[in-house]
mmCIF file of C-alpha atoms in Angstrom:
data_model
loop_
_atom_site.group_PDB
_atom_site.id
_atom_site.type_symbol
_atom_site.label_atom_id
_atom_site.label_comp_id
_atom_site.label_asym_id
_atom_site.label_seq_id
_atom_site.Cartn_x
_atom_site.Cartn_y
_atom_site.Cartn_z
ATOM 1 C CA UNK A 1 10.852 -63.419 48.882
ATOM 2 C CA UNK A 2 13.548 -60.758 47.558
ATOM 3 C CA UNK A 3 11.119 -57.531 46.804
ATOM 4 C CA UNK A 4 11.993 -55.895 43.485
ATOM 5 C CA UNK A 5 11.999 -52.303 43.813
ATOM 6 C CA UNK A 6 11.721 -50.162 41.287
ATOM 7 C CA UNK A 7 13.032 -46.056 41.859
ATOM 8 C CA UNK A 8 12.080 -43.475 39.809
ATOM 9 C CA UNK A 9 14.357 -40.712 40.893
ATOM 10 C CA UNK A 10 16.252 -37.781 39.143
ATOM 11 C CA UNK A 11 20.026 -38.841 38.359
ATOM 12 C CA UNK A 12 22.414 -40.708 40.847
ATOM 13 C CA UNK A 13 25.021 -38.629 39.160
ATOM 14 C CA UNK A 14 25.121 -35.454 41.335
ATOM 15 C CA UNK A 15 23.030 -36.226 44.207
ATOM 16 C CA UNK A 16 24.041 -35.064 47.700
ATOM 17 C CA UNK A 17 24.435 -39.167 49.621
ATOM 18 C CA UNK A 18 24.087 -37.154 53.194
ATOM 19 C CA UNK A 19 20.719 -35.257 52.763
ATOM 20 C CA UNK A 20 19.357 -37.365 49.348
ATOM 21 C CA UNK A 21 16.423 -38.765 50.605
ATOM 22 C CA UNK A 22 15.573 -41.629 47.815
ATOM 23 C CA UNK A 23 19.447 -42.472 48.222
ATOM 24 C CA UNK A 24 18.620 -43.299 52.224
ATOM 25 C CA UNK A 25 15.410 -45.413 50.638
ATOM 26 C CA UNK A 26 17.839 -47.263 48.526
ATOM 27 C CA UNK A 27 20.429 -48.007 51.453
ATOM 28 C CA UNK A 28 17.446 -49.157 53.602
ATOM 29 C CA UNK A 29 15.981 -51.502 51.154
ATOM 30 C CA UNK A 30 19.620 -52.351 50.549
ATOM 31 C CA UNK A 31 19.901 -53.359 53.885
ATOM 32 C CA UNK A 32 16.663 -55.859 52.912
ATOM 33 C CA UNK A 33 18.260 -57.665 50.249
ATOM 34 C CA UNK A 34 16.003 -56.234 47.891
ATOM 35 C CA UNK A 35 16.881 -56.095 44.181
ATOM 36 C CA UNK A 36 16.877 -52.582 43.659
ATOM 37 C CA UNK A 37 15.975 -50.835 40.199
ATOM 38 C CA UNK A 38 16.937 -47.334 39.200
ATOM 39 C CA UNK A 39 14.752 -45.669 36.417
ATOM 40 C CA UNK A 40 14.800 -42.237 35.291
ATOM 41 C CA UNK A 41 11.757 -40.743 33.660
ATOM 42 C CA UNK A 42 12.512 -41.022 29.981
ATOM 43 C CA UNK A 43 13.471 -44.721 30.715
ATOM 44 C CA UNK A 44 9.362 -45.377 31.003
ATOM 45 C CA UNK A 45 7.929 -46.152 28.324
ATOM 46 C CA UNK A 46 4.423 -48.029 26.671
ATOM 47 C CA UNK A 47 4.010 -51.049 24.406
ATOM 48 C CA UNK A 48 0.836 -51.851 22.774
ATOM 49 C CA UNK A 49 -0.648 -50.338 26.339
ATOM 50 C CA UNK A 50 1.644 -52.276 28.676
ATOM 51 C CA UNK A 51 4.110 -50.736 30.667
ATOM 52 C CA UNK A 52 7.849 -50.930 30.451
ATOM 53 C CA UNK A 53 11.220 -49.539 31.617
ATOM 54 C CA UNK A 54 14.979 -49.348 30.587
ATOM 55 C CA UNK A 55 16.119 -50.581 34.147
ATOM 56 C CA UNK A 56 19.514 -50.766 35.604
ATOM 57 C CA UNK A 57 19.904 -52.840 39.087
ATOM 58 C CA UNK A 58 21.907 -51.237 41.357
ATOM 59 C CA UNK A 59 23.997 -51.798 44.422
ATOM 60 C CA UNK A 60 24.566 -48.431 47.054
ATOM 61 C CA UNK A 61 26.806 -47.299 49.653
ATOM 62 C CA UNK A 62 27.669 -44.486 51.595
ATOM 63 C CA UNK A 63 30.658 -43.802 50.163
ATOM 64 C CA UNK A 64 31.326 -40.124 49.027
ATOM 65 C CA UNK A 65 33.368 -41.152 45.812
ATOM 66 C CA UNK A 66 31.227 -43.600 44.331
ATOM 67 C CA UNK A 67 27.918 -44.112 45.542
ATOM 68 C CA UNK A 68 26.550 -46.032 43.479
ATOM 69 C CA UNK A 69 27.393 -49.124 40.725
ATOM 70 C CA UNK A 70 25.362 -50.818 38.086
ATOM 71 C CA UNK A 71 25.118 -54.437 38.366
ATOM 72 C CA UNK A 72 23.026 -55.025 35.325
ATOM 73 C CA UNK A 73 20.797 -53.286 32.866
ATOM 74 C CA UNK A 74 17.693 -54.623 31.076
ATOM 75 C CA UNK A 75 14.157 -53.449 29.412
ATOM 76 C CA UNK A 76 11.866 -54.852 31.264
ATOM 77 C CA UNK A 77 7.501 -54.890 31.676
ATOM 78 C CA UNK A 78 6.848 -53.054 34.935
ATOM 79 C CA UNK A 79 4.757 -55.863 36.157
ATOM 80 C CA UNK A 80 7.403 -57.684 37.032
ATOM 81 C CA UNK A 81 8.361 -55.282 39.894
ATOM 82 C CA UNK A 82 6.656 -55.696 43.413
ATOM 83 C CA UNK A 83 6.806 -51.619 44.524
ATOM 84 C CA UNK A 84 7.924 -48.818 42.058
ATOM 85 C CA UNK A 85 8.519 -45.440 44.486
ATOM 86 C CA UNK A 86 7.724 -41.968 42.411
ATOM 87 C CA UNK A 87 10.192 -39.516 43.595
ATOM 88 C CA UNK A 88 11.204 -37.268 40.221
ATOM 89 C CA UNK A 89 11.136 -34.032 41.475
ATOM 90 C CA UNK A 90 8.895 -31.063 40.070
ATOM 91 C CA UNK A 91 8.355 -28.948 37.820
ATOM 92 C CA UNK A 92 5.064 -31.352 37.284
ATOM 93 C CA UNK A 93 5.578 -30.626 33.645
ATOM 94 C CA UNK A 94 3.801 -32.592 30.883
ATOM 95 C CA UNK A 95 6.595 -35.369 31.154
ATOM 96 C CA UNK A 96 5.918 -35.796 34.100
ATOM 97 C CA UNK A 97 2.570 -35.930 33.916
ATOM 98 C CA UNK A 98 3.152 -38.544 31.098
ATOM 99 C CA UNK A 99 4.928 -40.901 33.692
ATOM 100 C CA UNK A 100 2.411 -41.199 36.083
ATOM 101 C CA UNK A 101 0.033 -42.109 32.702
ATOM 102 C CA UNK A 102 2.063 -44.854 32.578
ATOM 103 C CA UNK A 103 2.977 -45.622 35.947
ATOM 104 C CA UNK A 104 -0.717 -46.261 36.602
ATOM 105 C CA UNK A 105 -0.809 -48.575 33.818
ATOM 106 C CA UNK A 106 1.920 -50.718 35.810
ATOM 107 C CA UNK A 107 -0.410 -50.128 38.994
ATOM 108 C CA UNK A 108 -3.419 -51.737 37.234
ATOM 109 C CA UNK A 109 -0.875 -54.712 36.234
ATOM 110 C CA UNK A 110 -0.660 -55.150 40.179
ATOM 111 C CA UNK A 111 2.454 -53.332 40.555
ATOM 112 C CA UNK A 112 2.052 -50.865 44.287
ATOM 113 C CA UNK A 113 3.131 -47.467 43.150
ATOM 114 C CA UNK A 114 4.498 -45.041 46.140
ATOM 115 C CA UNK A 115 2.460 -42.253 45.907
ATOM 116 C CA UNK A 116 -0.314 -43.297 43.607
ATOM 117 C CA UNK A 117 0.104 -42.025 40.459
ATOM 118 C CA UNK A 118 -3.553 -40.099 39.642
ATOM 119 C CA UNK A 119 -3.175 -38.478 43.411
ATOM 120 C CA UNK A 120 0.006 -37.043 42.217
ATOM 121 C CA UNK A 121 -1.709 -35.757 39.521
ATOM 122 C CA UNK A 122 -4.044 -34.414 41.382
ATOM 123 C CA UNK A 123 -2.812 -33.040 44.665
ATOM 124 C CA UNK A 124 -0.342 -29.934 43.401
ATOM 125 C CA UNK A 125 1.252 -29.263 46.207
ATOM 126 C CA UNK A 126 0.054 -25.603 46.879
ATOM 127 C CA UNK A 127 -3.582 -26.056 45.809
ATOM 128 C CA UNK A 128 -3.994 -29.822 47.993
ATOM 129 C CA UNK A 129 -3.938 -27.449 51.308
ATOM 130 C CA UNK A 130 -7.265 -25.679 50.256
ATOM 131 C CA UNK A 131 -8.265 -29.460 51.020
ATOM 132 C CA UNK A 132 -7.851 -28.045 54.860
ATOM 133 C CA UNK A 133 -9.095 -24.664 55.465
ATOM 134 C CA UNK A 134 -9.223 -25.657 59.023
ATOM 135 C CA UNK A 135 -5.513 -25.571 58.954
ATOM 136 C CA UNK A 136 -4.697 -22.894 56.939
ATOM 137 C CA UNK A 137 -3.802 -18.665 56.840
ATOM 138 C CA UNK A 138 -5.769 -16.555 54.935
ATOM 139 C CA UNK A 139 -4.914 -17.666 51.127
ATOM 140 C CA UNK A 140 -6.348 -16.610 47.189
ATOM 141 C CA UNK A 141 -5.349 -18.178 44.202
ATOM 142 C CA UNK A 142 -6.427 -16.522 41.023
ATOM 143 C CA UNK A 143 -4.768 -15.318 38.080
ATOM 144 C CA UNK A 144 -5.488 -11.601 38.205
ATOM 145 C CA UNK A 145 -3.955 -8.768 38.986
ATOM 146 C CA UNK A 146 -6.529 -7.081 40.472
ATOM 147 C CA UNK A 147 -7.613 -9.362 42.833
ATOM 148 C CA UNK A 148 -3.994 -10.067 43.876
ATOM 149 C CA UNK A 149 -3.748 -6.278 44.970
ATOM 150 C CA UNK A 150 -7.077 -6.230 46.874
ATOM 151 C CA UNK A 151 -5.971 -9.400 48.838
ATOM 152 C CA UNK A 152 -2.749 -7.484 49.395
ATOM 153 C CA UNK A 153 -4.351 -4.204 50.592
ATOM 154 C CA UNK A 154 -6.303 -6.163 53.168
ATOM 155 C CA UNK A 155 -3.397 -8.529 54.605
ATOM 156 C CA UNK A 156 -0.842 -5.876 54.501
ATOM 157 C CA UNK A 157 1.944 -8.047 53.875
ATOM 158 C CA UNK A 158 1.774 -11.392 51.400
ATOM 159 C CA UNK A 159 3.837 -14.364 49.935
ATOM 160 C CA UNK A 160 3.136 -14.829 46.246
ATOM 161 C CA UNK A 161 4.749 -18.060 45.028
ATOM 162 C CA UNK A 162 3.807 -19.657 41.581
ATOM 163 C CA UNK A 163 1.904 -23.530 42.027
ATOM 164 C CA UNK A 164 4.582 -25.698 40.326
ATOM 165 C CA UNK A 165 8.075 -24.330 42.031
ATOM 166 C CA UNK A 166 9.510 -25.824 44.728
ATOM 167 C CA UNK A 167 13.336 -24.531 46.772
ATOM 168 C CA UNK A 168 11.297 -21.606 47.221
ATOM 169 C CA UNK A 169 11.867 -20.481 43.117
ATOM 170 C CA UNK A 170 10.218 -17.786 42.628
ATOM 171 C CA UNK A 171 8.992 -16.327 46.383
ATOM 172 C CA UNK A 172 8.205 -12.958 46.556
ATOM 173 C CA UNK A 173 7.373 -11.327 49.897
ATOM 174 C CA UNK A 174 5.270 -7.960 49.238
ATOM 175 C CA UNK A 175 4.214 -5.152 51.565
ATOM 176 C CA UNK A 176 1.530 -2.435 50.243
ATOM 177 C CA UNK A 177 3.175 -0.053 47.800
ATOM 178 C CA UNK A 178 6.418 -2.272 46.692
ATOM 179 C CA UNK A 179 7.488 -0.462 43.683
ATOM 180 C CA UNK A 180 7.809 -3.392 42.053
ATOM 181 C CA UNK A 181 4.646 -4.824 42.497
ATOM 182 C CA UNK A 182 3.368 -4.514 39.420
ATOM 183 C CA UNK A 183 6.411 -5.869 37.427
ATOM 184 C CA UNK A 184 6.227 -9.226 40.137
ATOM 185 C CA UNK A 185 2.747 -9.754 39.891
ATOM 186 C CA UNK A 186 3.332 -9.922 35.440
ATOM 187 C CA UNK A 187 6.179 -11.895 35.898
ATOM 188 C CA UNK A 188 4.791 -14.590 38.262
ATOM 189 C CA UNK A 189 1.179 -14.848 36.454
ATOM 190 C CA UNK A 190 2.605 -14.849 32.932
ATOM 191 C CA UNK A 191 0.778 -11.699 32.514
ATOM 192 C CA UNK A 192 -2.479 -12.922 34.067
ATOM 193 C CA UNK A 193 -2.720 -16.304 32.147
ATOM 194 C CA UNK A 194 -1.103 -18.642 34.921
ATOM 195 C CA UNK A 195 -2.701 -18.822 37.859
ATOM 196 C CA UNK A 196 -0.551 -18.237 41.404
ATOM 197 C CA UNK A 197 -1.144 -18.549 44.970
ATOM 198 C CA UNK A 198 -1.020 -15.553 47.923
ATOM 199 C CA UNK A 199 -1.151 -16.217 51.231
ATOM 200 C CA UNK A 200 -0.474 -13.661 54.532
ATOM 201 C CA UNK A 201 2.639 -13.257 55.179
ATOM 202 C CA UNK A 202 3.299 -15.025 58.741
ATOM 203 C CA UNK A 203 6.225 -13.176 60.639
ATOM 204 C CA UNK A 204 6.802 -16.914 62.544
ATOM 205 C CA UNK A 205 8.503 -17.700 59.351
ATOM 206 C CA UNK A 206 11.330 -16.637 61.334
ATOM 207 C CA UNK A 207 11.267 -19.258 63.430
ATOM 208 C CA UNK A 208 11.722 -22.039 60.773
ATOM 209 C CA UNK A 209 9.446 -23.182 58.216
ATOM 210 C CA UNK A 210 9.140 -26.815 59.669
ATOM 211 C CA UNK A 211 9.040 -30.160 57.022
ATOM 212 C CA UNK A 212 7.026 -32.696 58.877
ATOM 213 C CA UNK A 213 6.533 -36.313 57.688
ATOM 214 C CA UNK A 214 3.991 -38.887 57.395
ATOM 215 C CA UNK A 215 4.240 -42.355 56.300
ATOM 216 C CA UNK A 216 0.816 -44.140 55.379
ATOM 217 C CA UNK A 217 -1.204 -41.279 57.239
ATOM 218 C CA UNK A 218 1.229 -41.135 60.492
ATOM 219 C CA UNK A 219 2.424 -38.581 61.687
ATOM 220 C CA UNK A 220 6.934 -38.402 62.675
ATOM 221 C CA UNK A 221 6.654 -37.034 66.231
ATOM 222 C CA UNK A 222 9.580 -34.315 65.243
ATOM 223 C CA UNK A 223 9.826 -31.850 62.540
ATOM 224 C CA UNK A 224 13.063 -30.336 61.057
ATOM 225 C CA UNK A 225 12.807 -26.276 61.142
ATOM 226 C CA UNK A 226 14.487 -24.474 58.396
ATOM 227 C CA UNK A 227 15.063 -21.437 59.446
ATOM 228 C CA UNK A 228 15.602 -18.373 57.083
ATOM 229 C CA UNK A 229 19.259 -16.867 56.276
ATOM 230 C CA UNK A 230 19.500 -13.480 57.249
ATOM 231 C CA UNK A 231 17.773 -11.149 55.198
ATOM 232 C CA UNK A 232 15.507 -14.039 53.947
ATOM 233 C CA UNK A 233 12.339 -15.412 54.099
ATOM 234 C CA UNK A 234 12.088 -17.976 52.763
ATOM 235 C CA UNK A 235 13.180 -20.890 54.720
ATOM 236 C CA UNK A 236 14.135 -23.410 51.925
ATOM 237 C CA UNK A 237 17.879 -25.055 52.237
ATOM 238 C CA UNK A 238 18.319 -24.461 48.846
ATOM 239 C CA UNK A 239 17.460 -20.980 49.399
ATOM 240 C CA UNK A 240 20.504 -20.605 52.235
ATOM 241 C CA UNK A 241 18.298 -21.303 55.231
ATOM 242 C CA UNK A 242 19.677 -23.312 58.154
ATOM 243 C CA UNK A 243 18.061 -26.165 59.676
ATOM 244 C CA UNK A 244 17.103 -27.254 63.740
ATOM 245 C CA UNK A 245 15.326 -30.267 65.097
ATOM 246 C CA UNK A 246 12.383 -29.892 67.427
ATOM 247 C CA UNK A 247 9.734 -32.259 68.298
ATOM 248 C CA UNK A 248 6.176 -31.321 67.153
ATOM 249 C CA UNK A 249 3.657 -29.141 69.028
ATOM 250 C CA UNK A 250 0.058 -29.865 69.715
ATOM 251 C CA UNK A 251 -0.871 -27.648 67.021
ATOM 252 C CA UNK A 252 1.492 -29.427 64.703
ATOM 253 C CA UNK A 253 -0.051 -32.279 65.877
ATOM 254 C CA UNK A 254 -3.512 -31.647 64.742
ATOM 255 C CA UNK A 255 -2.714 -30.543 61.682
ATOM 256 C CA UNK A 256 -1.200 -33.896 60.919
ATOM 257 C CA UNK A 257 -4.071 -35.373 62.516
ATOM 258 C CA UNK A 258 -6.422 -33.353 60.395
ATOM 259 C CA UNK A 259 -4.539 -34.114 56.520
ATOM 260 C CA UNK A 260 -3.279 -37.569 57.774
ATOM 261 C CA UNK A 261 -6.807 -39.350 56.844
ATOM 262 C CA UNK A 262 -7.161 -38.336 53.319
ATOM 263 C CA UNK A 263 -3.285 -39.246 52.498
ATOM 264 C CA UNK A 264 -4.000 -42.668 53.166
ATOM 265 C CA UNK A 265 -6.987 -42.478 51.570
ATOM 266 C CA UNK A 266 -5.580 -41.092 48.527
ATOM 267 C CA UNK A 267 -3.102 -43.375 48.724
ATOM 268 C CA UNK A 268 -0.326 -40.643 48.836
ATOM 269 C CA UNK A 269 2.134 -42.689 51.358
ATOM 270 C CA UNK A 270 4.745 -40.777 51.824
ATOM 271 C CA UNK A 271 3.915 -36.978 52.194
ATOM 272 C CA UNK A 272 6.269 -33.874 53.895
ATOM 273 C CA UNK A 273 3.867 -31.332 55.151
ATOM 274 C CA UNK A 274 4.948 -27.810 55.774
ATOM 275 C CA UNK A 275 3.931 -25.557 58.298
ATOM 276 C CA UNK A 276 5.163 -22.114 59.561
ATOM 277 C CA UNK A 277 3.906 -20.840 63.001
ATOM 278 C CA UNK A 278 0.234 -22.299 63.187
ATOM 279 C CA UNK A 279 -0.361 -22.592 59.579
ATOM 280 C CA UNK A 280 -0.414 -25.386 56.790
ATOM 281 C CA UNK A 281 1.600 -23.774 54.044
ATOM 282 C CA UNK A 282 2.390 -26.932 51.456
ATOM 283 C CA UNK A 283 1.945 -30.720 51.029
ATOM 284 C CA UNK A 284 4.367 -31.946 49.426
ATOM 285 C CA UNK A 285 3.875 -35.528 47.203
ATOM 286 C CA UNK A 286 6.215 -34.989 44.642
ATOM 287 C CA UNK A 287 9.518 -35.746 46.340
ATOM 288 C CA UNK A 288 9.259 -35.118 50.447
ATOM 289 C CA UNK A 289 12.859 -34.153 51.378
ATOM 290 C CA UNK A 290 14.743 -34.185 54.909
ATOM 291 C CA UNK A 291 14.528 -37.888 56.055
ATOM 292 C CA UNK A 292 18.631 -38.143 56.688
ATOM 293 C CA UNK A 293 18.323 -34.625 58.580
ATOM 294 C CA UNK A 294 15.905 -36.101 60.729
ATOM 295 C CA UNK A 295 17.198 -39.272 61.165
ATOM 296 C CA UNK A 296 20.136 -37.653 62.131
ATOM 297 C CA UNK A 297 19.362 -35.496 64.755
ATOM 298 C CA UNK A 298 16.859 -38.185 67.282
ATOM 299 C CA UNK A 299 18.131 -41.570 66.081
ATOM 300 C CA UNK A 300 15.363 -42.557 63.881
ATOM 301 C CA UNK A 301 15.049 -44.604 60.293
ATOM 302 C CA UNK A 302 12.289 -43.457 58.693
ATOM 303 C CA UNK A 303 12.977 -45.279 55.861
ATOM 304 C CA UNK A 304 12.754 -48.120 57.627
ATOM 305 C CA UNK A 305 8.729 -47.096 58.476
ATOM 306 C CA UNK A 306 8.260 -46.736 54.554
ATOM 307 C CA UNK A 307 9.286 -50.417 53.637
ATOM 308 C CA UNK A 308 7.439 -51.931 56.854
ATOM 309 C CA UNK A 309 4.542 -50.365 55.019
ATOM 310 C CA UNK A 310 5.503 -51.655 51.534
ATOM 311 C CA UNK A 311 6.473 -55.382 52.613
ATOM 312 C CA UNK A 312 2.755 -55.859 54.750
ATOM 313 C CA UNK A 313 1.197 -54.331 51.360
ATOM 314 C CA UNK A 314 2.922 -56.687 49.596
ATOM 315 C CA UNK A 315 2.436 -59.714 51.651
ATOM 316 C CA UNK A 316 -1.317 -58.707 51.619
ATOM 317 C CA UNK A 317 -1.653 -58.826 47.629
#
């Protein structure tokens, strides 16, 4: 049986074929002979409560001037897909929101969406760690102002990030008596109607913030460390850090032993977890990033782990 995959993915236009992590998906289930079916977010759409998409089947290769080519385009009910895989990336705006509204609509046609489309809803990818307190630093979210500077005087030194950014948009690190703290702490909360998250600052952020993967609730034995410019800290690639492969720790370990449960539970299948020194900082559902890195650096295919996964679900149904 040739699996029809559908991937709903930010444009093939400008992505980066060496680190692109939905592009490696595509190759692999290339590499399957499976009829693959590219869909950007405003090509979803309902009729009279059924879902559909503006689809275009596409062929890939890893070729740096043209990476991709359209074989065919059609408007199509999603039912007639076998695995649609969710990777748009954030901001988890209202459109977005409105795709996984319809998404699950192809889900209840029998359609297996990759992650499942209310959990992405409902695991934002700062808040989901309070899920673990086990795992986590010390860490507020709230709103106000007030509160922010009392969690401040007591840690000393925070990170204050806002709960839909990802590339590390919109990091601040704060000590006690920035003069800017006030003027941040507007900014970020929209003037105390948005809430944001603090959590201690952890000085091991200098030692990489490390993206670790798991596919249906298990764990990747090695992490990829990205490691903060000079002058930084954040860690983020897109924020100039550098990255270095290491195998995971015991700690690292148990914390992937501790969220891996309620991922597969949730049915969130393919989850990047990040964690600096000790610490769970993020889970990320949205669009997990660093597969090629990884791959890269100790021979695996972890791509190859996702679409085991999604052929025995298939074959199952």
């Amino acid at each position: 049986m040739t699996i029809k995959l559908g991937m709903v993915i930010d444009s093939l236009d400008h992505i980066n074929i060496n680190k692109d992590t939905g592009f490696a998906m595509m190759l692999e289930a290339q590499v399957r002979l499976w009829e693959i079916h590219y869909i950007q977010l405003d090509d979803l759409f309902l009729l009279n409560g059924v879902a559909h998409a503006q689809t275009q089947i596409v062929s890939v290769q890893r070729d740096p001037i043209s990476w991709y080519s359209i074989v065919r385009k059609q408007s199509i009910p999603l039912a007639k897909l076998d695995c649609i895989i969710m990777r748009k990336e954030p901001p988890v705006d209202q459109a977005y929101i409105y795709a996984t509204h319809i998404l699950e609509q192809a889900e209840q046609a029998g359609v297996y969406v990759v992650n499942k489309p209310q959990s992405l809803r409902d695991a934002n990818e700062k808040l989901f760690t309070a899920w673990f307190p086990q795992c986590c630093t010390k860490t507020l979210v709230t709103c106000k102002a007030d509160l922010i500077r009392d969690f401040l005087n007591e840690q000393q030194e925070i990170i204050l990030k806002p709960l839909d950014g990802m590339g590390g948009v919109s990091v601040f690190h704060l000590r006690r008596n920035d003069p800017n703290l006030s003027v941040i702490i507007e900014t970020i909360s929209a003037h105390g109607t948005q809430q944001v998250m603090a959590q201690r600052y952890l000085p091991e952020i200098k030692d990489g913030d490390k993206r670790i993967l798991i596919v249906n609730g298990e764990v990747i034995p090695y992490a990829l460390a990205r490691i903060p410019a000079q002058g930084e800290t954040r860690g983020n690639i897109a924020a100039g850090g550098t990255a270095k492969g290491q195998s995971l720790s015991d700690r690292d370990q148990w914390i992937a032993q501790q969220v891996g449960p309620t991922l597969k539970e949730k049915g969130l299948v393919f989850v990047g977890i990040d964690v600096i020194g000790d610490y769970l900082t993020e889970i990320n559902v949205t669009s997990p990033t660093c597969v090629q890195e990884l791959d890269a650096l100790f021979g695996l295919n972890i791509c190859a782990h996702l679409m085991d996964h999604i052929e025995t679900k298939i074959s199952l149904e």
